[in-house]
mmCIF file of C-alpha atoms and ligand atoms in Angstrom:
data_model
loop_
_atom_site.group_PDB
_atom_site.id
_atom_site.type_symbol
_atom_site.label_atom_id
_atom_site.label_comp_id
_atom_site.label_asym_id
_atom_site.label_seq_id
_atom_site.Cartn_x
_atom_site.Cartn_y
_atom_site.Cartn_z
ATOM 1 C CA MET A 1021 26.350 -49.391 -12.580
ATOM 2 C CA LEU A 1022 29.024 -46.786 -13.563
ATOM 3 C CA ALA A 1023 27.942 -44.922 -10.973
ATOM 4 C CA GLY A 1024 29.333 -47.560 -8.276
ATOM 5 C CA SER A 1025 28.912 -50.633 -6.157
ATOM 6 C CA PHE A 1026 25.491 -51.817 -6.919
ATOM 7 C CA CYS A 1027 23.199 -55.513 -6.261
ATOM 8 C CA ALA A 1028 19.914 -56.384 -8.597
ATOM 9 C CA SER A 1029 17.804 -54.396 -6.796
ATOM 10 C CA ASP A 1030 19.065 -51.227 -6.900
ATOM 11 C CA PHE A 1031 17.330 -51.901 -10.702
ATOM 12 C CA PRO A 1032 13.794 -51.401 -10.211
ATOM 13 C CA ALA A 1033 13.133 -51.307 -13.866
ATOM 14 C CA VAL A 1034 13.654 -54.406 -13.415
ATOM 15 C CA THR A 1035 10.861 -57.001 -12.077
ATOM 16 C CA ASP A 1036 12.153 -60.259 -11.401
ATOM 17 C CA GLN A 1037 16.002 -59.585 -9.571
ATOM 18 C CA ARG A 1038 16.635 -63.647 -9.730
ATOM 19 C CA ILE A 1039 17.314 -63.207 -13.576
ATOM 20 C CA LEU A 1040 19.447 -59.997 -13.009
ATOM 21 C CA ALA A 1041 21.437 -62.158 -10.360
ATOM 22 C CA SER A 1042 21.950 -64.407 -12.336
ATOM 23 C CA VAL A 1043 23.585 -62.091 -15.117
ATOM 24 C CA PHE A 1044 26.171 -60.599 -12.488
ATOM 25 C CA ARG A 1045 27.048 -64.143 -11.289
ATOM 26 C CA TYR A 1046 28.004 -64.516 -15.339
ATOM 27 C CA LEU A 1047 29.552 -60.791 -15.458
ATOM 28 C CA HIS A 1048 31.257 -61.659 -12.803
ATOM 29 C CA SER A 1049 32.835 -65.421 -14.399
ATOM 30 C CA LEU A 1050 33.922 -63.262 -17.692
ATOM 31 C CA ASN A 1051 35.841 -60.684 -15.187
ATOM 32 C CA LEU A 1052 33.754 -57.956 -16.488
ATOM 33 C CA LEU A 1053 32.219 -57.359 -12.592
ATOM 34 C CA ALA A 1054 33.918 -57.808 -9.132
ATOM 35 C CA LYS A 1055 32.102 -58.748 -6.313
ATOM 36 C CA THR A 1056 31.882 -55.804 -3.044
ATOM 37 C CA GLY A 1057 29.839 -58.382 -1.064
ATOM 38 C CA GLU A 1058 27.271 -60.514 -0.637
ATOM 39 C CA ASP A 1059 25.353 -60.143 -4.190
ATOM 40 C CA GLU A 1060 26.892 -56.944 -4.512
ATOM 41 C CA TYR A 1061 29.718 -56.101 -7.037
ATOM 42 C CA ASP A 1062 31.242 -53.522 -9.046
ATOM 43 C CA LEU A 1063 32.818 -52.752 -12.925
ATOM 44 C CA ALA A 1064 35.938 -54.680 -13.355
ATOM 45 C CA ILE A 1065 38.411 -53.011 -15.345
ATOM 46 C CA GLU A 1066 37.209 -54.241 -18.557
ATOM 47 C CA GLY A 1067 33.766 -53.849 -17.546
ATOM 48 C CA ARG A 1068 34.025 -49.599 -17.050
ATOM 49 C CA MET A 1069 35.797 -49.318 -20.276
ATOM 50 C CA ALA A 1070 32.846 -51.971 -22.145
ATOM 51 C CA LEU A 1071 30.200 -49.486 -21.048
ATOM 52 C CA LYS A 1072 31.557 -45.824 -21.284
ATOM 53 C CA ARG A 1073 31.114 -46.811 -24.433
ATOM 54 C CA ASN A 1074 27.247 -47.428 -24.054
ATOM 55 C CA GLY A 1075 26.224 -45.079 -26.394
ATOM 56 C CA ALA A 1076 27.244 -47.763 -29.093
ATOM 57 C CA PHE A 1077 25.372 -51.041 -27.468
ATOM 58 C CA LEU A 1078 22.380 -48.500 -29.137
ATOM 59 C CA LEU A 1079 23.527 -48.155 -32.235
ATOM 60 C CA LEU A 1080 24.426 -51.600 -32.132
ATOM 61 C CA PHE A 1081 20.849 -52.673 -31.537
ATOM 62 C CA SER A 1082 19.573 -49.548 -34.430
ATOM 63 C CA TYR A 1083 21.691 -51.827 -37.358
ATOM 64 C CA ARG A 1084 21.278 -55.626 -35.006
ATOM 65 C CA GLY A 1085 19.966 -56.628 -38.391
ATOM 66 C CA TYR A 1086 23.397 -56.913 -40.384
ATOM 67 C CA PHE A 1087 24.439 -58.710 -36.878
ATOM 68 C CA GLU A 1088 21.791 -61.385 -37.412
ATOM 69 C CA ASN A 1089 22.459 -60.932 -41.453
ATOM 70 C CA LEU A 1090 26.445 -61.198 -40.932
ATOM 71 C CA ALA A 1091 27.092 -65.390 -41.268
ATOM 72 C CA GLY A 1092 25.366 -65.348 -44.218
ATOM 73 C CA MET A 1093 26.715 -62.337 -45.883
ATOM 74 C CA LEU A 1094 30.563 -63.838 -44.869
ATOM 75 C CA SER A 1095 28.988 -66.881 -46.606
ATOM 76 C CA GLY A 1096 27.357 -65.448 -49.143
ATOM 77 C CA HIS A 1097 24.261 -66.374 -48.487
ATOM 78 C CA SER A 1098 22.505 -63.579 -47.815
ATOM 79 C CA GLU A 1099 22.549 -59.668 -49.826
ATOM 80 C CA ALA A 1100 23.249 -56.972 -47.106
ATOM 81 C CA ALA A 1101 20.119 -55.243 -47.758
ATOM 82 C CA VAL A 1102 17.936 -55.365 -44.303
ATOM 83 C CA ASP A 1103 15.040 -52.875 -43.068
ATOM 84 C CA ARG A 1104 16.485 -50.363 -41.979
ATOM 85 C CA ARG A 1105 13.524 -48.774 -40.493
ATOM 86 C CA HIS A 1106 14.855 -48.615 -36.885
ATOM 87 C CA ASN A 1107 17.647 -46.398 -38.297
ATOM 88 C CA VAL A 1108 15.029 -43.499 -39.517
ATOM 89 C CA LEU A 1109 13.042 -43.936 -37.264
ATOM 90 C CA GLY A 1110 14.965 -43.016 -34.444
ATOM 91 C CA SER A 1111 17.531 -41.242 -36.321
ATOM 92 C CA GLY A 1112 16.833 -37.843 -35.041
ATOM 93 C CA ALA A 1113 16.544 -38.554 -31.051
ATOM 94 C CA LEU A 1114 19.758 -39.165 -31.452
ATOM 95 C CA HIS A 1115 21.125 -36.129 -33.062
ATOM 96 C CA SER A 1116 18.915 -33.736 -31.482
ATOM 97 C CA LYS A 1117 20.611 -33.420 -28.207
ATOM 98 C CA LYS A 1118 24.369 -33.484 -30.228
ATOM 99 C CA PHE A 1119 24.178 -31.408 -33.287
ATOM 100 C CA PHE A 1120 20.600 -28.991 -33.690
ATOM 101 C CA PRO A 1121 21.277 -26.291 -30.555
ATOM 102 C CA ALA A 1122 24.730 -25.585 -32.954
ATOM 103 C CA VAL A 1123 22.461 -24.711 -35.621
ATOM 104 C CA TRP A 1124 20.241 -22.182 -33.717
ATOM 105 C CA GLU A 1125 23.279 -20.765 -33.170
ATOM 106 C CA MET A 1126 24.880 -20.842 -36.358
ATOM 107 C CA PHE A 1127 21.932 -18.610 -37.861
ATOM 108 C CA LYS A 1128 20.942 -16.250 -34.386
ATOM 109 C CA GLU A 1129 21.472 -13.240 -36.738
ATOM 110 C CA SER A 1130 19.252 -14.699 -39.481
ATOM 111 C CA THR A 1131 16.528 -16.268 -39.059
ATOM 112 C CA PRO A 1132 15.505 -18.511 -41.999
ATOM 113 C CA ALA A 1133 12.192 -17.572 -43.775
ATOM 114 C CA ALA A 1134 12.274 -21.395 -45.427
ATOM 115 C CA LEU A 1135 13.585 -24.560 -44.664
ATOM 116 C CA ILE A 1136 13.783 -27.650 -46.915
ATOM 117 C CA ASP A 1137 15.077 -30.597 -44.968
ATOM 118 C CA VAL A 1138 16.127 -33.663 -47.731
ATOM 119 C CA GLY A 1139 16.052 -36.675 -45.603
ATOM 120 C CA CYS A 1140 13.718 -35.454 -43.620
ATOM 121 C CA GLY A 1141 13.872 -38.647 -41.556
ATOM 122 C CA ASP A 1142 11.787 -38.956 -38.581
ATOM 123 C CA GLY A 1143 10.864 -35.040 -39.200
ATOM 124 C CA GLN A 1144 12.538 -34.046 -35.653
ATOM 125 C CA PHE A 1145 14.795 -31.255 -37.119
ATOM 126 C CA LEU A 1146 11.779 -29.897 -39.250
ATOM 127 C CA ALA A 1147 9.344 -30.564 -36.127
ATOM 128 C CA SER A 1148 12.204 -28.670 -33.536
ATOM 129 C CA ALA A 1149 13.233 -25.984 -36.190
ATOM 130 C CA CYS A 1150 9.188 -24.614 -36.182
ATOM 131 C CA VAL A 1151 9.680 -24.519 -32.874
ATOM 132 C CA GLU A 1152 12.537 -22.497 -32.463
ATOM 133 C CA TRP A 1153 12.056 -19.919 -35.891
ATOM 134 C CA SER A 1154 8.628 -19.122 -35.467
ATOM 135 C CA GLY A 1155 7.115 -17.857 -38.508
ATOM 136 C CA ILE A 1156 9.534 -20.611 -40.934
ATOM 137 C CA ALA A 1157 7.906 -22.517 -44.420
ATOM 138 C CA VAL A 1158 8.921 -26.392 -43.761
ATOM 139 C CA ALA A 1159 9.287 -29.139 -46.252
ATOM 140 C CA ALA A 1160 9.977 -32.123 -46.112
ATOM 141 C CA VAL A 1161 12.195 -34.761 -48.776
ATOM 142 C CA ASP A 1162 13.082 -37.982 -47.937
ATOM 143 C CA LEU A 1163 13.781 -41.696 -50.103
ATOM 144 C CA SER A 1164 11.438 -43.567 -47.449
ATOM 145 C CA ARG A 1165 7.781 -42.977 -47.865
ATOM 146 C CA ILE A 1166 8.099 -44.242 -44.157
ATOM 147 C CA ALA A 1167 10.460 -41.053 -43.521
ATOM 148 C CA VAL A 1168 7.812 -38.387 -45.273
ATOM 149 C CA ASP A 1169 4.323 -40.065 -43.782
ATOM 150 C CA THR A 1170 5.758 -40.090 -40.170
ATOM 151 C CA THR A 1171 7.448 -36.174 -40.684
ATOM 152 C CA LEU A 1172 3.873 -34.738 -42.005
ATOM 153 C CA GLU A 1173 1.439 -36.362 -38.758
ATOM 154 C CA ARG A 1174 4.682 -35.381 -36.680
ATOM 155 C CA LEU A 1175 4.278 -31.589 -37.888
ATOM 156 C CA GLY A 1176 0.381 -32.254 -38.220
ATOM 157 C CA THR A 1177 0.102 -32.687 -34.450
ATOM 158 C CA SER A 1178 1.936 -29.674 -33.593
ATOM 159 C CA GLY A 1179 -0.299 -28.134 -35.813
ATOM 160 C CA ARG A 1180 1.162 -27.945 -39.192
ATOM 161 C CA SER A 1181 -0.891 -29.775 -41.428
ATOM 162 C CA ASN A 1182 -0.608 -28.178 -44.914
ATOM 163 C CA VAL A 1183 3.441 -28.712 -44.687
ATOM 164 C CA ILE A 1184 4.568 -30.575 -48.707
ATOM 165 C CA GLY A 1185 6.237 -33.371 -48.389
ATOM 166 C CA VAL A 1186 8.380 -35.166 -51.657
ATOM 167 C CA VAL A 1187 9.407 -38.689 -51.852
ATOM 168 C CA GLN A 1188 12.392 -38.728 -54.469
ATOM 169 C CA ASP A 1189 15.704 -39.654 -54.199
ATOM 170 C CA ALA A 1190 17.844 -37.044 -52.680
ATOM 171 C CA ALA A 1191 20.404 -37.267 -55.717
ATOM 172 C CA SER A 1192 17.632 -36.665 -58.360
ATOM 173 C CA VAL A 1193 18.011 -32.484 -57.706
ATOM 174 C CA GLY A 1194 15.719 -31.008 -60.507
ATOM 175 C CA ALA A 1195 13.166 -33.690 -59.609
ATOM 176 C CA TRP A 1196 12.801 -32.745 -56.040
ATOM 177 C CA ILE A 1197 13.214 -29.365 -55.888
ATOM 178 C CA ALA A 1198 9.961 -29.029 -58.927
ATOM 179 C CA ALA A 1199 7.899 -30.752 -57.101
ATOM 180 C CA LEU A 1200 7.944 -28.128 -53.772
ATOM 181 C CA PRO A 1201 5.859 -24.579 -54.026
ATOM 182 C CA GLY A 1202 6.921 -22.096 -56.053
ATOM 183 C CA GLU A 1203 5.740 -19.665 -52.562
ATOM 184 C CA LEU A 1204 7.989 -21.444 -50.238
ATOM 185 C CA LYS A 1205 11.526 -21.274 -52.669
ATOM 186 C CA ALA A 1206 10.983 -17.815 -53.044
ATOM 187 C CA ARG A 1207 10.909 -16.529 -49.789
ATOM 188 C CA THR A 1208 14.257 -15.584 -48.265
ATOM 189 C CA PRO A 1209 16.586 -17.122 -46.467
ATOM 190 C CA LEU A 1210 15.997 -20.073 -47.760
ATOM 191 C CA VAL A 1211 17.759 -23.034 -46.373
ATOM 192 C CA VAL A 1212 18.264 -26.583 -47.644
ATOM 193 C CA SER A 1213 19.799 -28.835 -44.811
ATOM 194 C CA MET A 1214 21.292 -32.164 -45.512
ATOM 195 C CA TRP A 1215 22.039 -34.341 -42.100
ATOM 196 C CA PHE A 1216 23.629 -37.066 -43.221
ATOM 197 C CA VAL A 1217 22.486 -37.696 -46.296
ATOM 198 C CA ALA A 1218 25.113 -37.152 -48.785
ATOM 199 C CA HIS A 1219 27.240 -39.769 -47.748
ATOM 200 C CA GLU A 1220 23.976 -41.882 -48.681
ATOM 201 C CA PHE A 1221 24.012 -40.923 -52.561
ATOM 202 C CA SER A 1222 27.956 -40.199 -53.155
ATOM 203 C CA GLY A 1223 28.867 -43.737 -53.826
ATOM 204 C CA GLY A 1224 32.079 -42.895 -51.652
ATOM 205 C CA GLU A 1225 33.040 -40.205 -54.892
ATOM 206 C CA PRO A 1226 33.730 -36.564 -53.811
ATOM 207 C CA GLN A 1227 32.806 -35.824 -57.644
ATOM 208 C CA THR A 1228 28.924 -36.816 -57.246
ATOM 209 C CA VAL A 1229 28.877 -34.763 -54.244
ATOM 210 C CA ILE A 1230 30.685 -31.677 -55.848
ATOM 211 C CA ASN A 1231 28.031 -32.279 -59.414
ATOM 212 C CA PHE A 1232 25.230 -32.647 -56.463
ATOM 213 C CA PHE A 1233 25.654 -28.818 -54.694
ATOM 214 C CA ARG A 1234 26.509 -27.247 -58.989
ATOM 215 C CA GLU A 1235 23.194 -28.225 -59.612
ATOM 216 C CA LEU A 1236 21.708 -27.007 -56.624
ATOM 217 C CA ARG A 1237 23.211 -24.263 -57.118
ATOM 218 C CA ALA A 1238 22.113 -23.735 -60.672
ATOM 219 C CA ILE A 1239 18.418 -24.016 -59.661
ATOM 220 C CA LEU A 1240 17.868 -22.651 -56.054
ATOM 221 C CA PRO A 1241 20.962 -20.056 -57.046
ATOM 222 C CA ASP A 1242 20.375 -18.103 -53.275
ATOM 223 C CA ALA A 1243 19.530 -21.073 -50.992
ATOM 224 C CA GLU A 1244 21.907 -21.368 -48.064
ATOM 225 C CA ILE A 1245 22.596 -24.796 -46.918
ATOM 226 C CA ILE A 1246 23.360 -26.922 -44.035
ATOM 227 C CA LEU A 1247 25.694 -30.289 -44.107
ATOM 228 C CA GLY A 1248 25.928 -32.462 -41.293
ATOM 229 C CA GLU A 1249 28.699 -35.561 -42.462
ATOM 230 C CA ILE A 1250 30.648 -37.911 -40.248
ATOM 231 C CA THR A 1251 33.648 -38.798 -41.496
ATOM 232 C CA ALA A 1252 35.550 -42.307 -42.518
ATOM 233 C CA LEU A 1253 37.889 -42.441 -39.613
ATOM 234 C CA PRO A 1254 41.429 -44.498 -40.320
ATOM 235 C CA PRO A 1255 41.015 -47.523 -37.738
ATOM 236 C CA GLU A 1256 44.596 -46.472 -36.264
ATOM 237 C CA LEU A 1257 43.048 -43.520 -34.804
ATOM 238 C CA LEU A 1258 40.673 -44.574 -34.498
ATOM 239 C CA ALA A 1259 41.871 -47.220 -31.800
ATOM 240 C CA LYS A 1260 43.755 -44.596 -29.801
ATOM 241 C CA ASN A 1261 40.411 -42.520 -29.489
ATOM 242 C CA CYS A 1262 38.252 -45.335 -28.948
ATOM 243 C CA ASP A 1263 36.226 -44.581 -25.485
ATOM 244 C CA ILE A 1264 35.312 -41.955 -26.712
ATOM 245 C CA SER A 1265 33.814 -41.951 -29.879
ATOM 246 C CA ILE A 1266 30.640 -44.424 -31.448
ATOM 247 C CA MET A 1267 32.546 -43.996 -34.701
ATOM 248 C CA PRO A 1268 33.612 -47.709 -34.830
ATOM 249 C CA GLU A 1269 30.324 -49.371 -35.015
ATOM 250 C CA PHE A 1270 29.080 -46.293 -37.298
ATOM 251 C CA LEU A 1271 31.360 -47.327 -39.700
ATOM 252 C CA LEU A 1272 31.492 -50.609 -39.966
ATOM 253 C CA PHE A 1273 27.111 -50.401 -40.289
ATOM 254 C CA HIS A 1274 27.892 -48.211 -43.163
ATOM 255 C CA GLU A 1275 30.675 -49.373 -45.012
ATOM 256 C CA LEU A 1276 28.192 -53.249 -44.175
ATOM 257 C CA SER A 1277 25.253 -51.602 -45.759
ATOM 258 C CA ALA A 1278 27.719 -49.497 -49.099
ATOM 259 C CA GLN A 1279 27.419 -46.017 -48.229
ATOM 260 C CA GLY A 1280 29.910 -43.656 -49.378
ATOM 261 C CA VAL A 1281 31.751 -41.817 -45.975
ATOM 262 C CA LEU A 1282 33.685 -39.674 -47.262
ATOM 263 C CA SER A 1283 37.518 -39.094 -45.314
ATOM 264 C CA TRP A 1284 38.122 -36.000 -44.242
ATOM 265 C CA ASN A 1285 40.170 -34.424 -46.804
ATOM 266 C CA GLU A 1286 37.501 -35.162 -49.707
ATOM 267 C CA TRP A 1287 34.852 -33.360 -47.755
ATOM 268 C CA HIS A 1288 37.588 -30.379 -47.932
ATOM 269 C CA ARG A 1289 37.923 -31.281 -51.724
ATOM 270 C CA VAL A 1290 33.985 -30.914 -51.969
ATOM 271 C CA LEU A 1291 34.339 -27.815 -50.165
ATOM 272 C CA ALA A 1292 37.147 -26.869 -53.329
ATOM 273 C CA GLY A 1293 35.040 -27.487 -55.541
ATOM 274 C CA ILE A 1294 31.339 -26.129 -54.818
ATOM 275 C CA PRO A 1295 29.919 -22.831 -55.527
ATOM 276 C CA TYR A 1296 29.831 -22.130 -51.866
ATOM 277 C CA GLU A 1297 31.679 -20.285 -49.274
ATOM 278 C CA LEU A 1298 31.949 -22.039 -45.911
ATOM 279 C CA ALA A 1299 30.790 -19.486 -43.818
ATOM 280 C CA ARG A 1300 30.349 -21.213 -40.104
ATOM 281 C CA GLU A 1301 31.877 -24.995 -39.294
ATOM 282 C CA ARG A 1302 31.563 -26.903 -35.863
ATOM 283 C CA LEU A 1303 33.548 -29.930 -35.299
ATOM 284 C CA PHE A 1304 32.184 -33.043 -33.294
ATOM 285 C CA ASP A 1305 34.506 -35.670 -31.318
ATOM 286 C CA VAL A 1306 37.946 -34.181 -32.976
ATOM 287 C CA LEU A 1307 40.092 -36.871 -32.547
ATOM 288 C CA VAL A 1308 43.594 -36.399 -31.475
ATOM 289 C CA GLU A 1309 46.778 -38.245 -31.677
ATOM 290 C CA SER A 1310 50.149 -36.932 -29.621
ATOM 291 C CA GLY A 1311 48.005 -34.023 -28.052
ATOM 292 C CA GLU A 1312 46.985 -32.561 -31.640
ATOM 293 C CA LYS A 1313 43.954 -32.241 -33.338
ATOM 294 C CA ILE A 1314 43.348 -33.832 -36.199
ATOM 295 C CA MET A 1315 39.945 -34.643 -37.639
ATOM 296 C CA PRO A 1316 36.580 -34.417 -36.820
ATOM 297 C CA SER A 1317 34.014 -37.438 -36.818
ATOM 298 C CA SER A 1318 31.504 -35.439 -37.908
ATOM 299 C CA PHE A 1319 30.821 -31.460 -38.691
ATOM 300 C CA ILE A 1320 28.127 -29.565 -39.782
ATOM 301 C CA TRP A 1321 28.710 -27.184 -42.213
ATOM 302 C CA HIS A 1322 26.630 -23.818 -42.936
ATOM 303 C CA LEU A 1323 27.326 -23.021 -46.721
ATOM 304 C CA LYS A 1324 26.740 -20.034 -48.761
ATOM 305 C CA PRO A 1325 25.764 -19.192 -51.726
ATOM 306 C CA ARG A 1326 29.961 -17.522 -53.125
HETATM 307 C C1 LIG B 1150 19.884 -39.887 -40.975
HETATM 308 S S1 LIG B 1150 18.208 -39.958 -41.428
HETATM 309 C C2 LIG B 1150 18.029 -37.879 -41.149
HETATM 310 C C3 LIG B 1150 17.629 -37.510 -39.815
HETATM 311 C C4 LIG B 1150 16.427 -36.353 -40.446
HETATM 312 N N1 LIG B 1150 16.667 -34.927 -40.712
HETATM 313 C C5 LIG B 1150 16.632 -35.506 -38.416
HETATM 314 O O1 LIG B 1150 15.339 -34.925 -37.974
HETATM 315 O O2 LIG B 1150 17.676 -35.748 -37.598
HETATM 316 C C6 LIG B 1150 18.229 -39.636 -43.540
HETATM 317 C C7 LIG B 1150 17.318 -40.132 -43.626
HETATM 318 O O3 LIG B 1150 18.057 -39.669 -45.176
HETATM 319 C C8 LIG B 1150 16.892 -40.526 -46.128
HETATM 320 N N2 LIG B 1150 17.809 -41.333 -47.396
HETATM 321 C C9 LIG B 1150 18.814 -42.079 -47.612
HETATM 322 N N3 LIG B 1150 19.202 -42.095 -48.322
HETATM 323 C C10 LIG B 1150 18.280 -40.460 -49.181
HETATM 324 C C11 LIG B 1150 18.524 -40.322 -50.586
HETATM 325 N N4 LIG B 1150 19.101 -40.663 -51.620
HETATM 326 N N5 LIG B 1150 18.023 -39.356 -51.050
HETATM 327 C C12 LIG B 1150 16.838 -39.123 -49.554
HETATM 328 N N6 LIG B 1150 16.591 -39.870 -48.832
HETATM 329 C C13 LIG B 1150 17.265 -40.741 -48.382
HETATM 330 C C14 LIG B 1150 17.287 -41.669 -44.998
HETATM 331 O O4 LIG B 1150 15.816 -42.386 -45.690
HETATM 332 C C15 LIG B 1150 16.525 -41.250 -43.872
HETATM 333 O O5 LIG B 1150 15.563 -40.915 -43.329
#
C-alpha cells in the first residue's frame, strides 16, 4: 500500500478479495484511501501517515491484552496484569536485526569466552551469539519458566544441549549467580548481557539499578556488561518525532504494566554511580529538536569494570 496505487487483487495472500474490497471502500469513506480508478486506490495523506508507523501495529498486537482490558483498568474493574507470553516469545526476533549487529561490532577485537544472558526471552540473542562467537559457553537466566524452557529448547536443536538455564528474578543477583557453574564463571572474557530487563525491576529508581550493578561487580568482578535499554522520552518531544519512532506505544504499555523505564538523564546518573566505565556506546532513533540531537529512544552500552 505504501508503494503506490493498488487494488484487492494485488494481495495474493488474501483468498477472499470481496472482503478486502469492502475494507478498502470503508477506508476510502474515512478519507484514509483516495480512489485512483475503478476499484483502485492510493493512500491519502492521513493513510500514508498512519501506515508509515506500521511497526507500531506489531507492538499494539503483542500488547493487545492491555487494550482489551483498558476499559476495565480505567474503571478499576480489572487488574493491569496481562499474559505477556507473546511479548516474551516475540521479543528476540524484533531485536536481532536492529540491536545485535552493534554488539558483534563492539566485541570484534575481544570475543567473549562466556556469556550469561539475563532476561533471556526466547533465546534469540544466545542463539545468535553461539553462531557469531563459536566456542563460547552460554547460560540463560529469566524470571519466566516459559522463556528459559524456550531458550534451552532452541539451543538444544542447534546442538547446544548442555546449557544451564536459571529461573530467577534478575534482581536477586546472588541467587542467579550462585546457580551457575563455576567453570563458566571462571572463563574470561566473561560477559553478562541484559536486553531491556533492567527497567523491569528498576521500579523507576536509578538507585535500584545502581545497587544491582554494585552487587554484580562485587560477585563477578571481571565480568563485562552489555546493557540494552530504552529511555522514557518526554511526550512533547515524541510528538515532534512520532513518525520515526514506535516509542509512544512502547512507553504507553510500559506505563500500563508499571515498568520503570528511566529517562536519559537517569541512565546517566546510573552510569555515574556504578563501578563500571563506558567502553562503547550505540544510540538508536535519536530524537531531534530544532536540528539538534537530543536523546536516544534506545541504546546499548558496553561496560567494563573500573
Ligand atoms: C525483551 S526480553 C529479552 C530478550 C532476549 N534477551 C533476546 O534474545 O532478545 C525481556 C525478558 O526479561 C524477562 N524478565 C522480566 N523481568 C525480569 C526479572 N525481574 N528478572 C529476570 N527476567 C525478567 C522477561 O520474562 C523477558 O523474557
